[in-house]
PDB file of C-alpha atoms in Angstrom:
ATOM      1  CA  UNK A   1     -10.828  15.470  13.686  1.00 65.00           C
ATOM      2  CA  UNK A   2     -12.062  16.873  10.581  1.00 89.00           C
ATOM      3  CA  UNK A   3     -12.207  13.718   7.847  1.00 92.00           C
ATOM      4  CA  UNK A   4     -13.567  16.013   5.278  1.00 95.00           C
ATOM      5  CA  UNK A   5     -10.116  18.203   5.115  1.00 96.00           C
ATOM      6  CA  UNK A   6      -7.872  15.339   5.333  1.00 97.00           C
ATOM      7  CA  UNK A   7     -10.164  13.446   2.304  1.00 97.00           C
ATOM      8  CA  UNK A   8      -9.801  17.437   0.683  1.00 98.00           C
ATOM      9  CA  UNK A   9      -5.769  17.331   0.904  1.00 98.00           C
ATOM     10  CA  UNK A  10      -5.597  13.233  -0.372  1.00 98.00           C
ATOM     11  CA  UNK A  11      -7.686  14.544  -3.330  1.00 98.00           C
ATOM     12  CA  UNK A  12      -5.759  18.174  -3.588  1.00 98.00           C
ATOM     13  CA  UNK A  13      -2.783  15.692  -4.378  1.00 98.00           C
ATOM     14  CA  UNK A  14      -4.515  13.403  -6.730  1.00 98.00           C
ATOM     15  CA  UNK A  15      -4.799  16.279  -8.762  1.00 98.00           C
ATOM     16  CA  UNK A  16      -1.382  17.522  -8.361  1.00 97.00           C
ATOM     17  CA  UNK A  17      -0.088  14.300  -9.820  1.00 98.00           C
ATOM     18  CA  UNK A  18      -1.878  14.568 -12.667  1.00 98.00           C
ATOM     19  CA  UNK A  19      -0.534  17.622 -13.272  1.00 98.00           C
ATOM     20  CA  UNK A  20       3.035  15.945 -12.588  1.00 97.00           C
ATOM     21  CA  UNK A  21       2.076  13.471 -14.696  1.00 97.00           C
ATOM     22  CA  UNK A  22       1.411  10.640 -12.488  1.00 97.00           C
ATOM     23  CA  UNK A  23      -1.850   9.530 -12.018  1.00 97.00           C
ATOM     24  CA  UNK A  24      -5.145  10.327 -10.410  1.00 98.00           C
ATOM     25  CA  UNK A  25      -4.402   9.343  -6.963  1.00 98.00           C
ATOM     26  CA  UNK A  26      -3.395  10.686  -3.525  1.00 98.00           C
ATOM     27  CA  UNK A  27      -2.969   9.728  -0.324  1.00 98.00           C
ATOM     28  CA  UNK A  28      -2.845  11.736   3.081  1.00 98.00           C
ATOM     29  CA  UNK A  29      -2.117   9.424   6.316  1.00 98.00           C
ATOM     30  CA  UNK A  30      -2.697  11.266   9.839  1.00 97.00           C
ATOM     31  CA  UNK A  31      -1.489  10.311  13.162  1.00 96.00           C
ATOM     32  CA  UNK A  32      -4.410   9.675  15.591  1.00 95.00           C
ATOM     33  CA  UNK A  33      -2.364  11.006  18.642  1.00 92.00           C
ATOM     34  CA  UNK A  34      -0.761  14.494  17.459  1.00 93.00           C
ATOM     35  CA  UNK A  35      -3.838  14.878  15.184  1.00 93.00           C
ATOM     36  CA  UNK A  36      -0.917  15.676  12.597  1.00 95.00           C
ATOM     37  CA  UNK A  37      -0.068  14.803   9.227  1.00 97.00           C
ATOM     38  CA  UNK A  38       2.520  11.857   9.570  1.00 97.00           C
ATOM     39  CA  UNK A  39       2.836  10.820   5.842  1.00 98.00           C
ATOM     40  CA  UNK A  40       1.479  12.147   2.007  1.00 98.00           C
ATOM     41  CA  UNK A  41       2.238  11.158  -1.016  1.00 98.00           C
ATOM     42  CA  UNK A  42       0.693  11.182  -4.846  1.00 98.00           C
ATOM     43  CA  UNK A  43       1.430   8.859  -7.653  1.00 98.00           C
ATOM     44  CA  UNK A  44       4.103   8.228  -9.380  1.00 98.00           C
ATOM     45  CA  UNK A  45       4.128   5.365 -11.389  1.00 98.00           C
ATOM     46  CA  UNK A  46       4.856   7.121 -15.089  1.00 97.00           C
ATOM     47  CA  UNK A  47       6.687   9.562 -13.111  1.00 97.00           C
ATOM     48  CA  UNK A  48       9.891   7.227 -11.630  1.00 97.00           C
ATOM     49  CA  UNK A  49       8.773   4.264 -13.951  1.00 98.00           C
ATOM     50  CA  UNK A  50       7.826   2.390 -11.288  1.00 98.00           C
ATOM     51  CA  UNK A  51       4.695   0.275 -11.061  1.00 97.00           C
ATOM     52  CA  UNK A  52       5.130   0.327  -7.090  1.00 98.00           C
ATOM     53  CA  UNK A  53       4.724   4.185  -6.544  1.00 98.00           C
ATOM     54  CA  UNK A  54       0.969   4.194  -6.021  1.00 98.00           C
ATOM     55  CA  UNK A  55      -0.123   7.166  -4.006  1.00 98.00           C
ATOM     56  CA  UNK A  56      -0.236   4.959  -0.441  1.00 98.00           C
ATOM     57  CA  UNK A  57       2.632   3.368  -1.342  1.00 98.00           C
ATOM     58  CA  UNK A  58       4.315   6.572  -1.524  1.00 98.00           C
ATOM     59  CA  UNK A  59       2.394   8.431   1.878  1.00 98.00           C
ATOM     60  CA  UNK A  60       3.304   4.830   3.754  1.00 98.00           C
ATOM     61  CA  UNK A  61       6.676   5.137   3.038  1.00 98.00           C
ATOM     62  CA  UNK A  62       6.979   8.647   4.386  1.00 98.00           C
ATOM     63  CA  UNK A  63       4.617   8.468   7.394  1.00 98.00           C
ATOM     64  CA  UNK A  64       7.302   5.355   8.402  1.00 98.00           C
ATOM     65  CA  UNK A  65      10.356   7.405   7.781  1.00 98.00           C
ATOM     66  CA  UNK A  66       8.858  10.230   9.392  1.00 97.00           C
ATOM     67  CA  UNK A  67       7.756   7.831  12.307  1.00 96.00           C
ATOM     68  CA  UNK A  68      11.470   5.360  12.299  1.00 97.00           C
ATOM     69  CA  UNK A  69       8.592   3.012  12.806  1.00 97.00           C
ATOM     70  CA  UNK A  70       7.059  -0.023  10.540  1.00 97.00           C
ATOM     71  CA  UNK A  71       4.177   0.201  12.376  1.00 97.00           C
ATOM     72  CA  UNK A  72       1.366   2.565  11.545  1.00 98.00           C
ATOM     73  CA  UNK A  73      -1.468   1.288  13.748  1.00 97.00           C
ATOM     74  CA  UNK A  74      -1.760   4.642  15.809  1.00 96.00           C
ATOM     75  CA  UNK A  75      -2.892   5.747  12.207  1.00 98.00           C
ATOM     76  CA  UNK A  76      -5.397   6.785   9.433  1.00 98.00           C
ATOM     77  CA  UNK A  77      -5.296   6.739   5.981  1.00 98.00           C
ATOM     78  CA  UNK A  78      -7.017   8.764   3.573  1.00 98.00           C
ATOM     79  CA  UNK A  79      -6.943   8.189   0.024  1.00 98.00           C
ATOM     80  CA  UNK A  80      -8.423   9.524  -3.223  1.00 98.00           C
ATOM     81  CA  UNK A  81      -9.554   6.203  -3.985  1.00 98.00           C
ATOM     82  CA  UNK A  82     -10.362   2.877  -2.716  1.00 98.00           C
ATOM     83  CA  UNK A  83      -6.597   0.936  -2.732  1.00 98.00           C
ATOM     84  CA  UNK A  84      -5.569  -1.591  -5.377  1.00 97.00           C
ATOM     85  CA  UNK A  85      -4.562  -5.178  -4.031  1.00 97.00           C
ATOM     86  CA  UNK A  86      -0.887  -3.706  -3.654  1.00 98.00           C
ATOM     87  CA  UNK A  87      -1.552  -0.841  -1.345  1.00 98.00           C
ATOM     88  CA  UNK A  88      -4.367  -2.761   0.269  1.00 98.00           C
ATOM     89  CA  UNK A  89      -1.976  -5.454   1.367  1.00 97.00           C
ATOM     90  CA  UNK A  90       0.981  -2.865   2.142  1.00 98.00           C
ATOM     91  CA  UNK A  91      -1.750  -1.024   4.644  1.00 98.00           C
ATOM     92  CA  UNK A  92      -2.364  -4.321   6.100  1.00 98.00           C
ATOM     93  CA  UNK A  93       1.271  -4.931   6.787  1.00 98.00           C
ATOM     94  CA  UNK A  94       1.576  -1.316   8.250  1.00 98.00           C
ATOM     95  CA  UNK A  95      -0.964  -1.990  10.407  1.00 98.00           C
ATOM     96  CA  UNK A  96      -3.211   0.814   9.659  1.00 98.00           C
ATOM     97  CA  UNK A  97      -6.624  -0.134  10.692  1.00 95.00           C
ATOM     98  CA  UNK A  98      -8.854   2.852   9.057  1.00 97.00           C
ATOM     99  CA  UNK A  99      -9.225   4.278   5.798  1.00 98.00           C
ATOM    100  CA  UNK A 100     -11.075   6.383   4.172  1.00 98.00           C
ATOM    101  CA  UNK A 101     -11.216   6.548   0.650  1.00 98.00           C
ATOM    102  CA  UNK A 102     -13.040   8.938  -2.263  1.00 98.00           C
ATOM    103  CA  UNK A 103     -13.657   7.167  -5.431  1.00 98.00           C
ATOM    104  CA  UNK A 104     -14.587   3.391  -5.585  1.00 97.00           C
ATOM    105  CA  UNK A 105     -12.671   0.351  -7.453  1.00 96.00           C
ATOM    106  CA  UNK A 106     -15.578   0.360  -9.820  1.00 96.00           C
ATOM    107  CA  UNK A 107     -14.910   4.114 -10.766  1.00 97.00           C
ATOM    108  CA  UNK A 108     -11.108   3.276 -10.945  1.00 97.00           C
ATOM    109  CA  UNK A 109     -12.241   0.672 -13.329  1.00 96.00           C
ATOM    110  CA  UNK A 110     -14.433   3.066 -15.309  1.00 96.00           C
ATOM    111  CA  UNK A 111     -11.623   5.394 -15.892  1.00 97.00           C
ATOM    112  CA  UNK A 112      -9.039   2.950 -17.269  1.00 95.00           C
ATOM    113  CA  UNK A 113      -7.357   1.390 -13.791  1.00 95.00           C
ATOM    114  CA  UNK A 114      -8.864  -1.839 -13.591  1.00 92.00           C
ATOM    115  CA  UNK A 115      -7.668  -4.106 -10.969  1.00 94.00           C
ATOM    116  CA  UNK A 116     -10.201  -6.935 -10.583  1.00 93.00           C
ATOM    117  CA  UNK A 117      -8.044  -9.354 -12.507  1.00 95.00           C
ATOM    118  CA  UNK A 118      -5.210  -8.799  -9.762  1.00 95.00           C
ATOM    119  CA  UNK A 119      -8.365 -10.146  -7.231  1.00 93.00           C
ATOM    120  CA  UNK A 120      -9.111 -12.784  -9.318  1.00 95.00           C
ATOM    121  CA  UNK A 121      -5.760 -14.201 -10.056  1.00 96.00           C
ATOM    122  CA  UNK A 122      -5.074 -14.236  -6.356  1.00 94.00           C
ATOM    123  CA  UNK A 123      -8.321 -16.459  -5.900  1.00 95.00           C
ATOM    124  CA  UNK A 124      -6.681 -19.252  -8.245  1.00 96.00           C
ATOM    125  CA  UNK A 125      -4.407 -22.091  -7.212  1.00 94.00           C
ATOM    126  CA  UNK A 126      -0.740 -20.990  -7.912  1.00 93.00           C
ATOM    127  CA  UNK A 127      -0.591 -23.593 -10.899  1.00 93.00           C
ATOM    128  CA  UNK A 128      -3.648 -21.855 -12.802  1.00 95.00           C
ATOM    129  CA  UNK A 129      -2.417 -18.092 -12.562  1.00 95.00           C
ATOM    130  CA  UNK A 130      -1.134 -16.405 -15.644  1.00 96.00           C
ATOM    131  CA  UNK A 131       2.313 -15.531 -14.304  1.00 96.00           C
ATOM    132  CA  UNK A 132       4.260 -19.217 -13.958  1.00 95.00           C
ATOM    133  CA  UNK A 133       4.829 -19.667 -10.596  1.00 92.00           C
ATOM    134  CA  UNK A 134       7.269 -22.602  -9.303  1.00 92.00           C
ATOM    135  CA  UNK A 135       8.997 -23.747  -6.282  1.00 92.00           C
ATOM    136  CA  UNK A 136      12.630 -23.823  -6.758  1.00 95.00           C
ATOM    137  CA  UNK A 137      15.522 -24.369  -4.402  1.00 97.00           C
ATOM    138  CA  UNK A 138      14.128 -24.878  -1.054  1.00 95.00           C
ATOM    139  CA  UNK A 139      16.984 -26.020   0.569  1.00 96.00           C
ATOM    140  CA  UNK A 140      18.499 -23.264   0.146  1.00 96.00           C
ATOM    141  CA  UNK A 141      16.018 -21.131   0.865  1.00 96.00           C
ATOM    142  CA  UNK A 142      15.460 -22.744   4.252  1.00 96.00           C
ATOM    143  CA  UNK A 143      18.938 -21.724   5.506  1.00 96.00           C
ATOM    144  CA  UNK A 144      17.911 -18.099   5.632  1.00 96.00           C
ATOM    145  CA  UNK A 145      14.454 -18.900   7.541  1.00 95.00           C
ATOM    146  CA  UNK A 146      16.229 -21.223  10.033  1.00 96.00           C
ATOM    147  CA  UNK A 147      18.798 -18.329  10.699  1.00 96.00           C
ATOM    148  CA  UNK A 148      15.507 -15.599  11.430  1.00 94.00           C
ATOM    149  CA  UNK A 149      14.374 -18.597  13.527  1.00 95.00           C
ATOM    150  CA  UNK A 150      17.511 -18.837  15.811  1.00 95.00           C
ATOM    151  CA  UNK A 151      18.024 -14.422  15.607  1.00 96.00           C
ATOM    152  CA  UNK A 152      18.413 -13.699  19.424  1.00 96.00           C
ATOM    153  CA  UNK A 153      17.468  -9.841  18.377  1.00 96.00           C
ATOM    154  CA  UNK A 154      15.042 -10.789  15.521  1.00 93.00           C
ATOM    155  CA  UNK A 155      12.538  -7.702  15.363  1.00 91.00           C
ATOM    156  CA  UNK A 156       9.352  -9.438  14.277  1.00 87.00           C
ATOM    157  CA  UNK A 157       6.408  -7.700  11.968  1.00 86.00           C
TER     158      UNK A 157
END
């Protein structure tokens, strides 16, 4: 396994999206089996308007459409640059239990893509964040939970 040429291709497309006009960032994820490329991706947040399309948002999404599979955990990902709270959580939930990553949060920061704020919001109680959070309907809500519960066929993740 050659980390240096995967890191080279997740960087390759950083660059590409700039030139796309996305951002800095890429993302290469390789199957630890085949030894194969399973998922890529670059970002696109100016690109499709939409703050979700971070580079390992975008090589996640493939490598599990590519896979028919949620789960990534036969997986590594290597990224241009160390993932924001988002894609940090999403490579949680994909199971992915490697990465490898170029540039730091701290250079991200340097260069205008701050996300410490996100970490220290998520450190507060719910009633002292800046974005209003409140419970609402519960009752309702509980009827789809006690459904999931009783699912026969339920796929859990």
């Amino acid at each position: 396994m050659d980390h240096d040429s995967y890191m080279k291709k997740a960087c390759e497309l950083a660059e590409k999206s700039i030139q796309k006009g996305g951002g800095p960032f890429g993302c290469v994820i390789l199957d630890k089996t085949t030894g194969e490329i399973q998922g890529e991706g670059h970002n696109h947040v100016a690109i499709l308007h939409d703050p979700t399309k971070h580079a390992e948002m975008v090589a996640i999404s493939d490598a599990c459409q590519k896979s028919q599979s949620f789960d990534l955990s036969n997986c590594i990902l290597y990224t241009s640059c160390e993932p924001c709270p988002m894609c940090l959580a999403a490579i949680y939930w994909a199971h992915i239990d490697t990465v490898y990553y170029g540039n730091t949060k701290q250079d991200a920061a340097h260069i205008g893509f701050d996300d410490q704020f996100i970490y220290d919001e998520f450190a507060k109680p719910v009633e002292q964040r800046k974005i209003k959070m409140e419970q609402r309907g519960k009752e309702e809500a509980s009827v789809a939970f006690q459904c999931w519960m009783q699912k026969k066929d339920k796929i859990p993740y």
